[in-house]
PDB file of C-alpha atoms in Angstrom:
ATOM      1  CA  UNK A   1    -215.402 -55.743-151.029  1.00 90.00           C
ATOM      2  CA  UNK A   2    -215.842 -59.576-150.947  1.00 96.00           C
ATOM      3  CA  UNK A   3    -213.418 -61.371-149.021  1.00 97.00           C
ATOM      4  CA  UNK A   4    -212.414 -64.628-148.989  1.00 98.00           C
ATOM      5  CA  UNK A   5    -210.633 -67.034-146.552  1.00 97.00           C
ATOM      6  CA  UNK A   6    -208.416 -69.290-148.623  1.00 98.00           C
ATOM      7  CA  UNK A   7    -207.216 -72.356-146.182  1.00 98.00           C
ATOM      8  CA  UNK A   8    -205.343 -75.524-146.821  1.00 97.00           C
ATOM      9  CA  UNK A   9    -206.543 -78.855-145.876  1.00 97.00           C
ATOM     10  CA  UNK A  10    -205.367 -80.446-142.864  1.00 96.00           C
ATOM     11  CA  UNK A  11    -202.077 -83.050-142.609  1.00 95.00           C
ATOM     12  CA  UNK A  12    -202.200 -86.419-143.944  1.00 94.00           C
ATOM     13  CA  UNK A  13    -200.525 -89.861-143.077  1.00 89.00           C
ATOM     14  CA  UNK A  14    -198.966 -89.660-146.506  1.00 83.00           C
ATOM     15  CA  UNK A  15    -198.246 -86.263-147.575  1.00 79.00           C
ATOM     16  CA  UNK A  16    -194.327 -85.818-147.972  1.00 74.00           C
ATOM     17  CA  UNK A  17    -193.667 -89.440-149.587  1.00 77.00           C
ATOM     18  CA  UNK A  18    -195.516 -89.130-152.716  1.00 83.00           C
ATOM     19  CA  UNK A  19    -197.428 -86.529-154.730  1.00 88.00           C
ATOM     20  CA  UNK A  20    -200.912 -87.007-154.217  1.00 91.00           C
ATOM     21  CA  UNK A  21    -203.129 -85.420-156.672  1.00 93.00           C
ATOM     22  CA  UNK A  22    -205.947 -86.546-157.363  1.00 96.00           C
ATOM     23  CA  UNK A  23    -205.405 -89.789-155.246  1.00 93.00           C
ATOM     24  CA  UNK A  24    -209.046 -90.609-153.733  1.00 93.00           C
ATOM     25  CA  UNK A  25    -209.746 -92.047-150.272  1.00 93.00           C
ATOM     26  CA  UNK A  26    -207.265 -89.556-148.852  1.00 95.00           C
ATOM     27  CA  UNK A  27    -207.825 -87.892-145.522  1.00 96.00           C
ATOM     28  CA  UNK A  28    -206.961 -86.202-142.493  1.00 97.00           C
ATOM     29  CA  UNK A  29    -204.985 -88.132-139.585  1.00 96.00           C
ATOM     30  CA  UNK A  30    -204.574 -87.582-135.904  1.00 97.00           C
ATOM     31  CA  UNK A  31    -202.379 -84.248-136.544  1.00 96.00           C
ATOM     32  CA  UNK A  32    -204.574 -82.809-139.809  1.00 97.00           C
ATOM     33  CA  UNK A  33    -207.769 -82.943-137.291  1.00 98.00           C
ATOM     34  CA  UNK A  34    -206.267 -81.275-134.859  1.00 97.00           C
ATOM     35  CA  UNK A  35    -205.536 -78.500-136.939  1.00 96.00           C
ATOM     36  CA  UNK A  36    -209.107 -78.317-138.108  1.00 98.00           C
ATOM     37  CA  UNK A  37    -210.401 -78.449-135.017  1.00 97.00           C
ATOM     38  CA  UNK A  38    -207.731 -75.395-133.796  1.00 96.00           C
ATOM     39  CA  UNK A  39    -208.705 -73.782-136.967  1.00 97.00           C
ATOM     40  CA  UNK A  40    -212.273 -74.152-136.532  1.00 96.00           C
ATOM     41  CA  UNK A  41    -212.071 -72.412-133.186  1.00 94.00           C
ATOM     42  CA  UNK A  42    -210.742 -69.398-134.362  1.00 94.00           C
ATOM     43  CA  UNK A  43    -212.783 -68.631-136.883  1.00 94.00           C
ATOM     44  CA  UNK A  44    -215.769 -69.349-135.264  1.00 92.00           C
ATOM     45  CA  UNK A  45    -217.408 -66.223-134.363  1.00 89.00           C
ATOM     46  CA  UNK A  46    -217.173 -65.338-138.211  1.00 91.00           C
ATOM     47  CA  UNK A  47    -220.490 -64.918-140.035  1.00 91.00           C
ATOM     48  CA  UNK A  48    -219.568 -66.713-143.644  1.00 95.00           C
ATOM     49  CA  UNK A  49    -221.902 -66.626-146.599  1.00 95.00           C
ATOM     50  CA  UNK A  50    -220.505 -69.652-147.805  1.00 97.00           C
ATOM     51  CA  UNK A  51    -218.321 -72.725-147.370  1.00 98.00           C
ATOM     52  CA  UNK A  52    -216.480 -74.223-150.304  1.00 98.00           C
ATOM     53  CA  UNK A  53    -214.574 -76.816-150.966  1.00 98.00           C
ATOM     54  CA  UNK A  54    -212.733 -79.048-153.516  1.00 98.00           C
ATOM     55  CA  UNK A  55    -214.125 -82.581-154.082  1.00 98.00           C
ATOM     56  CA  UNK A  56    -211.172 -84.162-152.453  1.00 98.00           C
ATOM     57  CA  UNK A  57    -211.709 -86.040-148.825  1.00 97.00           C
ATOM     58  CA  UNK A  58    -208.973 -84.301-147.168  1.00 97.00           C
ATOM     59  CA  UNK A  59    -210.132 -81.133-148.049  1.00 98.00           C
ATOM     60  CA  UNK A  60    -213.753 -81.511-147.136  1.00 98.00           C
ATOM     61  CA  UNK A  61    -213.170 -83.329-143.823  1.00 98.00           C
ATOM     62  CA  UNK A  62    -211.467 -79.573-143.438  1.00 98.00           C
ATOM     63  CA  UNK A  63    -214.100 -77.319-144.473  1.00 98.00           C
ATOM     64  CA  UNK A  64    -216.484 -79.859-142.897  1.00 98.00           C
ATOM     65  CA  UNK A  65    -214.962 -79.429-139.202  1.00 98.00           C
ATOM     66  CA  UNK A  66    -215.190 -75.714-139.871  1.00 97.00           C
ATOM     67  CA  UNK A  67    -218.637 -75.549-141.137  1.00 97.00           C
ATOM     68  CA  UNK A  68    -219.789 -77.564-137.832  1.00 96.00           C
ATOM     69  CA  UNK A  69    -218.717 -75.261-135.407  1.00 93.00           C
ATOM     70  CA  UNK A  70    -220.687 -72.066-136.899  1.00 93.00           C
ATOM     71  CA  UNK A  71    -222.668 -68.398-135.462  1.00 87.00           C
ATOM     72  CA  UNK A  72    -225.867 -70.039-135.311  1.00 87.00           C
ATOM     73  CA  UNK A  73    -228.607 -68.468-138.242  1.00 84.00           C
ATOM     74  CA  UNK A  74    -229.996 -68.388-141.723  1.00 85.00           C
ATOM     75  CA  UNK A  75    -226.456 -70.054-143.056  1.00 86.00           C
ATOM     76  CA  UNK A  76    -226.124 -72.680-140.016  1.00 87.00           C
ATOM     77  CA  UNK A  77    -229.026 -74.234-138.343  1.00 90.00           C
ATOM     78  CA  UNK A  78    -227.979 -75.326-135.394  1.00 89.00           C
ATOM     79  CA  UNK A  79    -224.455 -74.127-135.370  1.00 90.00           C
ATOM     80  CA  UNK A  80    -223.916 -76.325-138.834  1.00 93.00           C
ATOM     81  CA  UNK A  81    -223.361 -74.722-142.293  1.00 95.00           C
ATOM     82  CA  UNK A  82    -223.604 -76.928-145.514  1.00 96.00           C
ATOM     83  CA  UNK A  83    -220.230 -77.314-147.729  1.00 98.00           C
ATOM     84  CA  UNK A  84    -220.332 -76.743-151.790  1.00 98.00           C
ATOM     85  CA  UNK A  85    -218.206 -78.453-153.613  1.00 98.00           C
ATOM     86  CA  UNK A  86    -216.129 -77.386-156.525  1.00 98.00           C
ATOM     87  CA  UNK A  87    -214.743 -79.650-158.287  1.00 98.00           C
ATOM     88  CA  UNK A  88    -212.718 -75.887-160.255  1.00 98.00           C
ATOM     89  CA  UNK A  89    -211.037 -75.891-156.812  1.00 98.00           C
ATOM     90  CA  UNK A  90    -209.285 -79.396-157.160  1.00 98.00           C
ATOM     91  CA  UNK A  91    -205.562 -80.151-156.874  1.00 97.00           C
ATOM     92  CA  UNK A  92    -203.671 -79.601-160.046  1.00 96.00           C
ATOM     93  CA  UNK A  93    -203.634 -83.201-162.009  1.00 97.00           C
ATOM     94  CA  UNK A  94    -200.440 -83.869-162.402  1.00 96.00           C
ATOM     95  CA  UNK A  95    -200.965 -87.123-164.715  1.00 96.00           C
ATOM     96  CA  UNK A  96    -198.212 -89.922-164.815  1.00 96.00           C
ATOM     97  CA  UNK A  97    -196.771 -87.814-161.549  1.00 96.00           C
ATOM     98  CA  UNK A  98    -200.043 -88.932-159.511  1.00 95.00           C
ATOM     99  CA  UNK A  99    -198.816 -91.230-156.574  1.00 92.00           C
ATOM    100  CA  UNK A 100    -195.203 -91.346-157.544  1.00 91.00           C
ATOM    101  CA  UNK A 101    -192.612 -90.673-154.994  1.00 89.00           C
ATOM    102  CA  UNK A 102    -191.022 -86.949-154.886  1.00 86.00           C
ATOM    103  CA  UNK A 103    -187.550 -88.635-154.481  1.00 87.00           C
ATOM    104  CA  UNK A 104    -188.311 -90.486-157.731  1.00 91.00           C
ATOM    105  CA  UNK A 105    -189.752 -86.905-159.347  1.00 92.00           C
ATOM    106  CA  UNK A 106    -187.094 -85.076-158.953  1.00 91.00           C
ATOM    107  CA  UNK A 107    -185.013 -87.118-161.407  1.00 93.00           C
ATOM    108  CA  UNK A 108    -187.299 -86.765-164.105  1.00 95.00           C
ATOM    109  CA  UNK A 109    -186.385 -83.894-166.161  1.00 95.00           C
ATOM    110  CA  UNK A 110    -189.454 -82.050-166.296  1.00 95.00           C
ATOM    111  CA  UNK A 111    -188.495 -81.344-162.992  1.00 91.00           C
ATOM    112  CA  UNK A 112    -186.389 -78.317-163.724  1.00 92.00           C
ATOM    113  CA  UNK A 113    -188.678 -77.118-165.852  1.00 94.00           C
ATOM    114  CA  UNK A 114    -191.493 -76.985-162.848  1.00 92.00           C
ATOM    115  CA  UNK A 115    -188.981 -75.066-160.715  1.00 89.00           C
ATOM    116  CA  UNK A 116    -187.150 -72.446-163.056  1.00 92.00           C
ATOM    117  CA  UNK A 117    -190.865 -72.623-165.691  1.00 95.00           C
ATOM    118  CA  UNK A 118    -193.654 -73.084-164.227  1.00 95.00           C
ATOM    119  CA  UNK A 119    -196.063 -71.165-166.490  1.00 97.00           C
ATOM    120  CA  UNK A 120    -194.962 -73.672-169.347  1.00 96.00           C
ATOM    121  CA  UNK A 121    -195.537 -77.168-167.476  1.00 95.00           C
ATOM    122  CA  UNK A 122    -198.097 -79.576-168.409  1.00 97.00           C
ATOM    123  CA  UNK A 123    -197.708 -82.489-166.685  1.00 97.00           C
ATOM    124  CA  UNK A 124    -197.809 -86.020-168.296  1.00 97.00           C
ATOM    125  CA  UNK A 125    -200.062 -88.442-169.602  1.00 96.00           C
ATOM    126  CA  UNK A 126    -203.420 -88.227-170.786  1.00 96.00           C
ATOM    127  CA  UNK A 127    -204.964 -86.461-167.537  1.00 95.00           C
ATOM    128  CA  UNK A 128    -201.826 -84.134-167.004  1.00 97.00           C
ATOM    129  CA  UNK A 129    -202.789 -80.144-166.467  1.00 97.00           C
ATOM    130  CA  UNK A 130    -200.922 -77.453-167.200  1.00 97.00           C
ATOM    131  CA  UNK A 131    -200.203 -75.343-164.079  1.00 97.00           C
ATOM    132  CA  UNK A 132    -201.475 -72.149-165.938  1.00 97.00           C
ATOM    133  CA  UNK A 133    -204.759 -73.981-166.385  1.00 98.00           C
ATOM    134  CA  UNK A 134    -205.007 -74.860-162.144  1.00 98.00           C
ATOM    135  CA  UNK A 135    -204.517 -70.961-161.939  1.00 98.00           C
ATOM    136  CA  UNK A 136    -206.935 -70.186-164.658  1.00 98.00           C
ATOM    137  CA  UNK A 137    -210.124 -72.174-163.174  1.00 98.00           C
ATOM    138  CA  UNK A 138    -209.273 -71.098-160.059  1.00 98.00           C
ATOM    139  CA  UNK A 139    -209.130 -67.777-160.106  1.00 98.00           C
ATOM    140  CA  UNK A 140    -212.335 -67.792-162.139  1.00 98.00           C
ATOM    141  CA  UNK A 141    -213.972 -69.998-159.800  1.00 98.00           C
ATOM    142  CA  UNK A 142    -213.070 -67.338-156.846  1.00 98.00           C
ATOM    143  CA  UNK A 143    -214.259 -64.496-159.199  1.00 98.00           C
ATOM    144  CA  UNK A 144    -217.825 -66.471-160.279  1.00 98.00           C
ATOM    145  CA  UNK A 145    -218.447 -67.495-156.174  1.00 98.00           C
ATOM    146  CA  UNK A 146    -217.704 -63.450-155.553  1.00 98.00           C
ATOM    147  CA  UNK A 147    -219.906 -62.400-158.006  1.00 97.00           C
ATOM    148  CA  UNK A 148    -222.863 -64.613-156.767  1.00 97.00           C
ATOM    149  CA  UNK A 149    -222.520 -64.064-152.642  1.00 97.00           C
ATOM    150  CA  UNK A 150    -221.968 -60.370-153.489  1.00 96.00           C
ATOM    151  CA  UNK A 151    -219.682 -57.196-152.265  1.00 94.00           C
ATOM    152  CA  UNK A 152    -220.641 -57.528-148.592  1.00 92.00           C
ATOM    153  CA  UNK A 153    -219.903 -61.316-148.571  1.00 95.00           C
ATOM    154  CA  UNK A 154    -217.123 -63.253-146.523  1.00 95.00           C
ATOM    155  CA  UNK A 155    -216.733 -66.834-147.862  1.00 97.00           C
ATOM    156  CA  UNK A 156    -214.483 -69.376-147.174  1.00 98.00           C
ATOM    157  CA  UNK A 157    -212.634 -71.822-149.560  1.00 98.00           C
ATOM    158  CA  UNK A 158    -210.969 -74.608-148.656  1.00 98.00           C
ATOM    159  CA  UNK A 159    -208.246 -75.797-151.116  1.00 98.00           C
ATOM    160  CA  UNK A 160    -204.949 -77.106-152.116  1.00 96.00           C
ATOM    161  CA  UNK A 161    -201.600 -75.694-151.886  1.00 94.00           C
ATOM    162  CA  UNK A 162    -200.824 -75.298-155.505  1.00 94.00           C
ATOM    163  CA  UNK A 163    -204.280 -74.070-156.163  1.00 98.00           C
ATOM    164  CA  UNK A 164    -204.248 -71.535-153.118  1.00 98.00           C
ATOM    165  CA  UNK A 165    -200.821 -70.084-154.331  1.00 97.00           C
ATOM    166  CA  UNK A 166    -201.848 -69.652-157.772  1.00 98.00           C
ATOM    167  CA  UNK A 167    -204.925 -67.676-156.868  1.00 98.00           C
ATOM    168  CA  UNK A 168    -202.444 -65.515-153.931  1.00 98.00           C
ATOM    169  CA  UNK A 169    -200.139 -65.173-156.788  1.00 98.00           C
ATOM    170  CA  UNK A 170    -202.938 -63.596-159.414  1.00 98.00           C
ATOM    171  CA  UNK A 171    -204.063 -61.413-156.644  1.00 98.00           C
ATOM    172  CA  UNK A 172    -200.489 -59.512-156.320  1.00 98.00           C
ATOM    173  CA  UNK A 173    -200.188 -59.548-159.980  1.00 97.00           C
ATOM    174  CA  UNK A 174    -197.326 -61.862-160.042  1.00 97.00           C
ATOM    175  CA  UNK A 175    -196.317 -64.264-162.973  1.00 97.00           C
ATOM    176  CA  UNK A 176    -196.959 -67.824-162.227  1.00 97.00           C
ATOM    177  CA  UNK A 177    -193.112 -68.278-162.881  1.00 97.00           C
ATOM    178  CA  UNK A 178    -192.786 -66.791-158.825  1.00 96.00           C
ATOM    179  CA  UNK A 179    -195.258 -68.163-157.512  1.00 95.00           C
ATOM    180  CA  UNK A 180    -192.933 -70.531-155.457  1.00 91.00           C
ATOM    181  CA  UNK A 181    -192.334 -67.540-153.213  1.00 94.00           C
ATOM    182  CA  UNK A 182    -195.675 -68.095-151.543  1.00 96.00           C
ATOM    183  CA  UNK A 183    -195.380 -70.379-149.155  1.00 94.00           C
ATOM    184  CA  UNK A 184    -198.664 -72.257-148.073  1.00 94.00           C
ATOM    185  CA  UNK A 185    -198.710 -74.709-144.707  1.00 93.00           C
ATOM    186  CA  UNK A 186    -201.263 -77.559-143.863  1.00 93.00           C
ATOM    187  CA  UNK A 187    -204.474 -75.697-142.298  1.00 95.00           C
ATOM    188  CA  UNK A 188    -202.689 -72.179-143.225  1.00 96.00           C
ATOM    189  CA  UNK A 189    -205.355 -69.039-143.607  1.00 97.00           C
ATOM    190  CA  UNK A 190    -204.940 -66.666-145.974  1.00 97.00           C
ATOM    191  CA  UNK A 191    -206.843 -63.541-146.903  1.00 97.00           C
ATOM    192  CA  UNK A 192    -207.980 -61.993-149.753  1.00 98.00           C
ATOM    193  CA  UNK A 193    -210.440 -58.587-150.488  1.00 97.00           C
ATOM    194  CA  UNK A 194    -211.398 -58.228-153.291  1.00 97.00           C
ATOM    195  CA  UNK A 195    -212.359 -55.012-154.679  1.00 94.00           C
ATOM    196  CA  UNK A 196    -213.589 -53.132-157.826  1.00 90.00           C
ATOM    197  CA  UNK A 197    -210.434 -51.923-159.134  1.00 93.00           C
ATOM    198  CA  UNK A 198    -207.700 -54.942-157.412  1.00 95.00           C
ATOM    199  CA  UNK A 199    -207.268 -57.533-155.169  1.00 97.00           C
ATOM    200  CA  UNK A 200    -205.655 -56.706-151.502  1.00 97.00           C
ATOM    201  CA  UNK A 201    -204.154 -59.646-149.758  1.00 97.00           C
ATOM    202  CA  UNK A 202    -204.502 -59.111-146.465  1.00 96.00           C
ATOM    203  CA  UNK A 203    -203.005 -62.375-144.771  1.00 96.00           C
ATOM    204  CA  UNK A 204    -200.663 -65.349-145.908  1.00 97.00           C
ATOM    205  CA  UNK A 205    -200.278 -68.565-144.249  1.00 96.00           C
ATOM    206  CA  UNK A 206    -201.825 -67.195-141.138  1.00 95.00           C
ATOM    207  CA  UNK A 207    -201.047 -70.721-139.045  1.00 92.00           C
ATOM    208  CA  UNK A 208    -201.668 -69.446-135.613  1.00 89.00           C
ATOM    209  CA  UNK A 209    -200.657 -69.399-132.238  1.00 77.00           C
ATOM    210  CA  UNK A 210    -196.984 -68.465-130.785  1.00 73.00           C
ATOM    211  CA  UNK A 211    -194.017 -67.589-133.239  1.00 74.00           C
ATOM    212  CA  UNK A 212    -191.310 -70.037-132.435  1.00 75.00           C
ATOM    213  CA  UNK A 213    -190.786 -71.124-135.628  1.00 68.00           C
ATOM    214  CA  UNK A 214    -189.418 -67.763-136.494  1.00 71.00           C
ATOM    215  CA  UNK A 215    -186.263 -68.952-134.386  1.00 79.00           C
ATOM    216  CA  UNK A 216    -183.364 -70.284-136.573  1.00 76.00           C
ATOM    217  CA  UNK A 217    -182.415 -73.885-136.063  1.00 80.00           C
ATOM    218  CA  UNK A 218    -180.106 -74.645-133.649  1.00 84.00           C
ATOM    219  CA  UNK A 219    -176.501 -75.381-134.756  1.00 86.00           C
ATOM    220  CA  UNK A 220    -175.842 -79.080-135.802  1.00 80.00           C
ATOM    221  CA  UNK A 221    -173.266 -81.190-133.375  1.00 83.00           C
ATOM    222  CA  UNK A 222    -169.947 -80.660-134.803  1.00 79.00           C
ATOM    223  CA  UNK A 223    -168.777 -83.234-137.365  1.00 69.00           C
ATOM    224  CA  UNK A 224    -172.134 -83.966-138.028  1.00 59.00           C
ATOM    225  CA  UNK A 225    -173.830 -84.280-141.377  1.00 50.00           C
ATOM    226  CA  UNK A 226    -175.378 -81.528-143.345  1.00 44.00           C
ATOM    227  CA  UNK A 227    -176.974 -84.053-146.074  1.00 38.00           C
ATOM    228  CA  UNK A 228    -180.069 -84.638-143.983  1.00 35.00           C
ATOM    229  CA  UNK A 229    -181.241 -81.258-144.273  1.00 33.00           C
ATOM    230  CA  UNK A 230    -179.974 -80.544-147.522  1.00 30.00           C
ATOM    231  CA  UNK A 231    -183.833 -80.606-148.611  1.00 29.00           C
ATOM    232  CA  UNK A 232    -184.822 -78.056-146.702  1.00 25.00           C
ATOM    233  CA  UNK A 233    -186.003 -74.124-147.024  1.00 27.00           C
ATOM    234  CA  UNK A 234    -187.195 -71.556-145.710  1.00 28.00           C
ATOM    235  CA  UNK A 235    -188.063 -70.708-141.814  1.00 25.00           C
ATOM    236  CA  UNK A 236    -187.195 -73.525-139.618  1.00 25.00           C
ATOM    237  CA  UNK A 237    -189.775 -75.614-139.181  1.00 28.00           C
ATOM    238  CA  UNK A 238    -192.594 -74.606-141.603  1.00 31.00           C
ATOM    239  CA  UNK A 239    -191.268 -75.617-145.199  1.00 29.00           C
ATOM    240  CA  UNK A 240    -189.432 -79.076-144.414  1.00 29.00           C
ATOM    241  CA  UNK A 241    -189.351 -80.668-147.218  1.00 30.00           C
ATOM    242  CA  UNK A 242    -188.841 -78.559-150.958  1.00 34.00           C
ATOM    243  CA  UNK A 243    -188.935 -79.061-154.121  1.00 38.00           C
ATOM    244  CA  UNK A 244    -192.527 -81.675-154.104  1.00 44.00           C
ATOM    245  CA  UNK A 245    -194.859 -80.422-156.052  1.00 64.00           C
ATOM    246  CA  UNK A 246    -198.942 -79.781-154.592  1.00 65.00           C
ATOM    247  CA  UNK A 247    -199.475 -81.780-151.144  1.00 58.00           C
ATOM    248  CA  UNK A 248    -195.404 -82.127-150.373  1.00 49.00           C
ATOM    249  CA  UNK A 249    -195.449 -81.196-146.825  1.00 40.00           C
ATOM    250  CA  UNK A 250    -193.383 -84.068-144.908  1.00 39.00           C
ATOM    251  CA  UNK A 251    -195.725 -84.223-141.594  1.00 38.00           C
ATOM    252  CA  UNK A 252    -193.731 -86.950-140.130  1.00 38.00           C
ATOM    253  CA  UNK A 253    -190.967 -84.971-139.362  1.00 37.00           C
ATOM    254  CA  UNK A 254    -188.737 -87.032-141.570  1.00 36.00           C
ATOM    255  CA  UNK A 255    -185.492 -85.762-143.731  1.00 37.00           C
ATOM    256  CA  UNK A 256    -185.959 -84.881-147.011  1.00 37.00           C
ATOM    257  CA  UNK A 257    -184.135 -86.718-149.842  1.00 38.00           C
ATOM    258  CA  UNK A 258    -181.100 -85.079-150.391  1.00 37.00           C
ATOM    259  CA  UNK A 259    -181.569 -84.946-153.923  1.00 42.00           C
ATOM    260  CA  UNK A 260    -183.582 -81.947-153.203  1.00 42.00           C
ATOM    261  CA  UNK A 261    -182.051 -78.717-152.988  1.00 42.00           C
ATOM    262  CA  UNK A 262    -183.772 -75.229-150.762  1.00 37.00           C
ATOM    263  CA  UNK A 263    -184.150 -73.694-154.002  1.00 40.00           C
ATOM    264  CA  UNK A 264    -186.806 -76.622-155.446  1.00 40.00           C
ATOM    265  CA  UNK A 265    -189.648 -75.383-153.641  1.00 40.00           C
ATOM    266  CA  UNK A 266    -192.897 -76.100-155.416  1.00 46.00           C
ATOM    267  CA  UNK A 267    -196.469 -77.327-154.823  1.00 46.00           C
ATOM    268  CA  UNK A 268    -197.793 -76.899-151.391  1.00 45.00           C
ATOM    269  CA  UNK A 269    -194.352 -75.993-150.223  1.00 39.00           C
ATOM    270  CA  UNK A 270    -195.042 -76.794-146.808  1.00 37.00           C
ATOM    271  CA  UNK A 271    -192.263 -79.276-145.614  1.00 38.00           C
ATOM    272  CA  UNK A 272    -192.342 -81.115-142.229  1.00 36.00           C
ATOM    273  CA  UNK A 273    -195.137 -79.067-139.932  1.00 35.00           C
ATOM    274  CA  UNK A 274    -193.915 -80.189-136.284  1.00 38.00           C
ATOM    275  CA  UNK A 275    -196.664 -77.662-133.892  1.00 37.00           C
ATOM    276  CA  UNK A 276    -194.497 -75.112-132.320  1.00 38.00           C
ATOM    277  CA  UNK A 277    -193.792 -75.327-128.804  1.00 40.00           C
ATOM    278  CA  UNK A 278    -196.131 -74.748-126.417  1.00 39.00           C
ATOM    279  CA  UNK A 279    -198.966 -76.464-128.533  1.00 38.00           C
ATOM    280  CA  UNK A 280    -199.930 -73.556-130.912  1.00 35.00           C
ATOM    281  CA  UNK A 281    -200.734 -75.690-133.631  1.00 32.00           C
ATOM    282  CA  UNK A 282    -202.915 -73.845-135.669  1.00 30.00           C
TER     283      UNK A 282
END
């Protein structure tokens, strides 16, 4: 079986205010190299045949952390593997959506259709994909890179959250149209074998150290305002902010519009991504 280690890029200063895209010159801040780095670590006793990535900065700053702190031999000269980038692994282009802010988005009406239809999106403007597309030259791309490193192989690819959950969602032999119900966090692992008769996914959104963020929120003050969180979904403290499409996750910590309900969860679907206590941020 080939297996491959799917993982999100790292936290940006901007993710959670608008939907990036495509949006060049993007990449990692103080939290999303951390997370690397964390990342890194833990996988680094892992012989991989390869290191992939898409062409974006944020996600090869990721898989280039990684691929410096590699086993030593044939695939890493001096503890350094080399990163391939392709460009099938990309974000989703969301056209006239590119760099606009999810507040603003989830006005428009195709916005609806993206939570309760996702199969029949294509987002707008000349360079607008539809979402069934992202999933089709991704999972391709995953099935071409597994038949060229071979059965025995372990590879890694670093991605986007949209991308990632399409692929997760063609290896359970879901419809695109639940694929929200993966949830995918900044610097999450997940794992995939694939073998000659199906796919077995063996993790999702591995993130690391203690479990906290299993724990429910605490009750709010009485008399206070529920409004703030009215955005949010999900276990505390992992999917923050719903209903942005691709890299939505609110690192800042800050409140969701309220114009976004817990059941708008698309995209990355990550939310705010405060570490858990006791610094297991990874």
């Amino acid at each position: 079986m080939t297996t491959v280690l799917l993982v999100r890029h790292g936290l940006t200063a901007v993710t959670g205010k608008s939907l990036l895209g495509w949006t060049p010159g993007v990449s990692l801040d103080e939290r999303g190299r951390r997370q690397a780095s964390g990342l890194a670590g833990r996988l680094g006793d892992i012989p991989l045949a390869a290191i992939v990535s898409s062409p974006l900065e944020r996600c090869r700053e990721t898989a280039g952390t990684i691929a410096a702190r590699r086993p030593e031999g044939p695939q890493a000269p001096g503890g350094v593997q080399p990163v391939a980038v392709d460009e099938r692994f990309g974000e989703c282009r969301y056209g006239d959506w590119t760099g606009q802010e999810l507040a603003v988005l989830a006005k428009d009406p195709l916005w609806a259709v993206v939570q309760s239809h996702p199969s029949a999106v294509v987002f707008p403007g000349p360079e607008g994909e539809a979402l069934r597309d992202t999933q089709a030259r991704g999972v391709t791309a995953v099935r071409e890179w597994n038949d060229r490193l071979g059965p025995d192989a372990t590879w890694l690819l670093c991605s986007h959250g949209d991308v990632i959950r399409t692929i997760v969602a063609d290896a359970l032999g879901m419809h695109l149209d639940m694929y929200h119900r993966i949830t995918v966090d900044p610097c999450s692992l997940t794992v995939i074998r694939y073998g000659e008769r199906r796919p077995f996914v063996r993790r999702i959104n591995d993130i690391g150290g203690d479990v906290v963020e299993l724990l429910p929120p605490p009750p709010k003050p009485e008399g206070e305002s529920t409004e703030s969180t009215a955005g949010t979904a999900g276990i505390a403290g992992t999917t923050g902010i719903a209903g942005g499409p691709g890299d939505s996750a609110a690192g800042d910590g800050s409140a969701p519009p309220a114009a976004l309900s817990p059941d708008e969860v698309v995209g990355g679907g990550a939310g705010s991504y405060p570490p858990p206590a006791g610094g297991g941020a990874v």
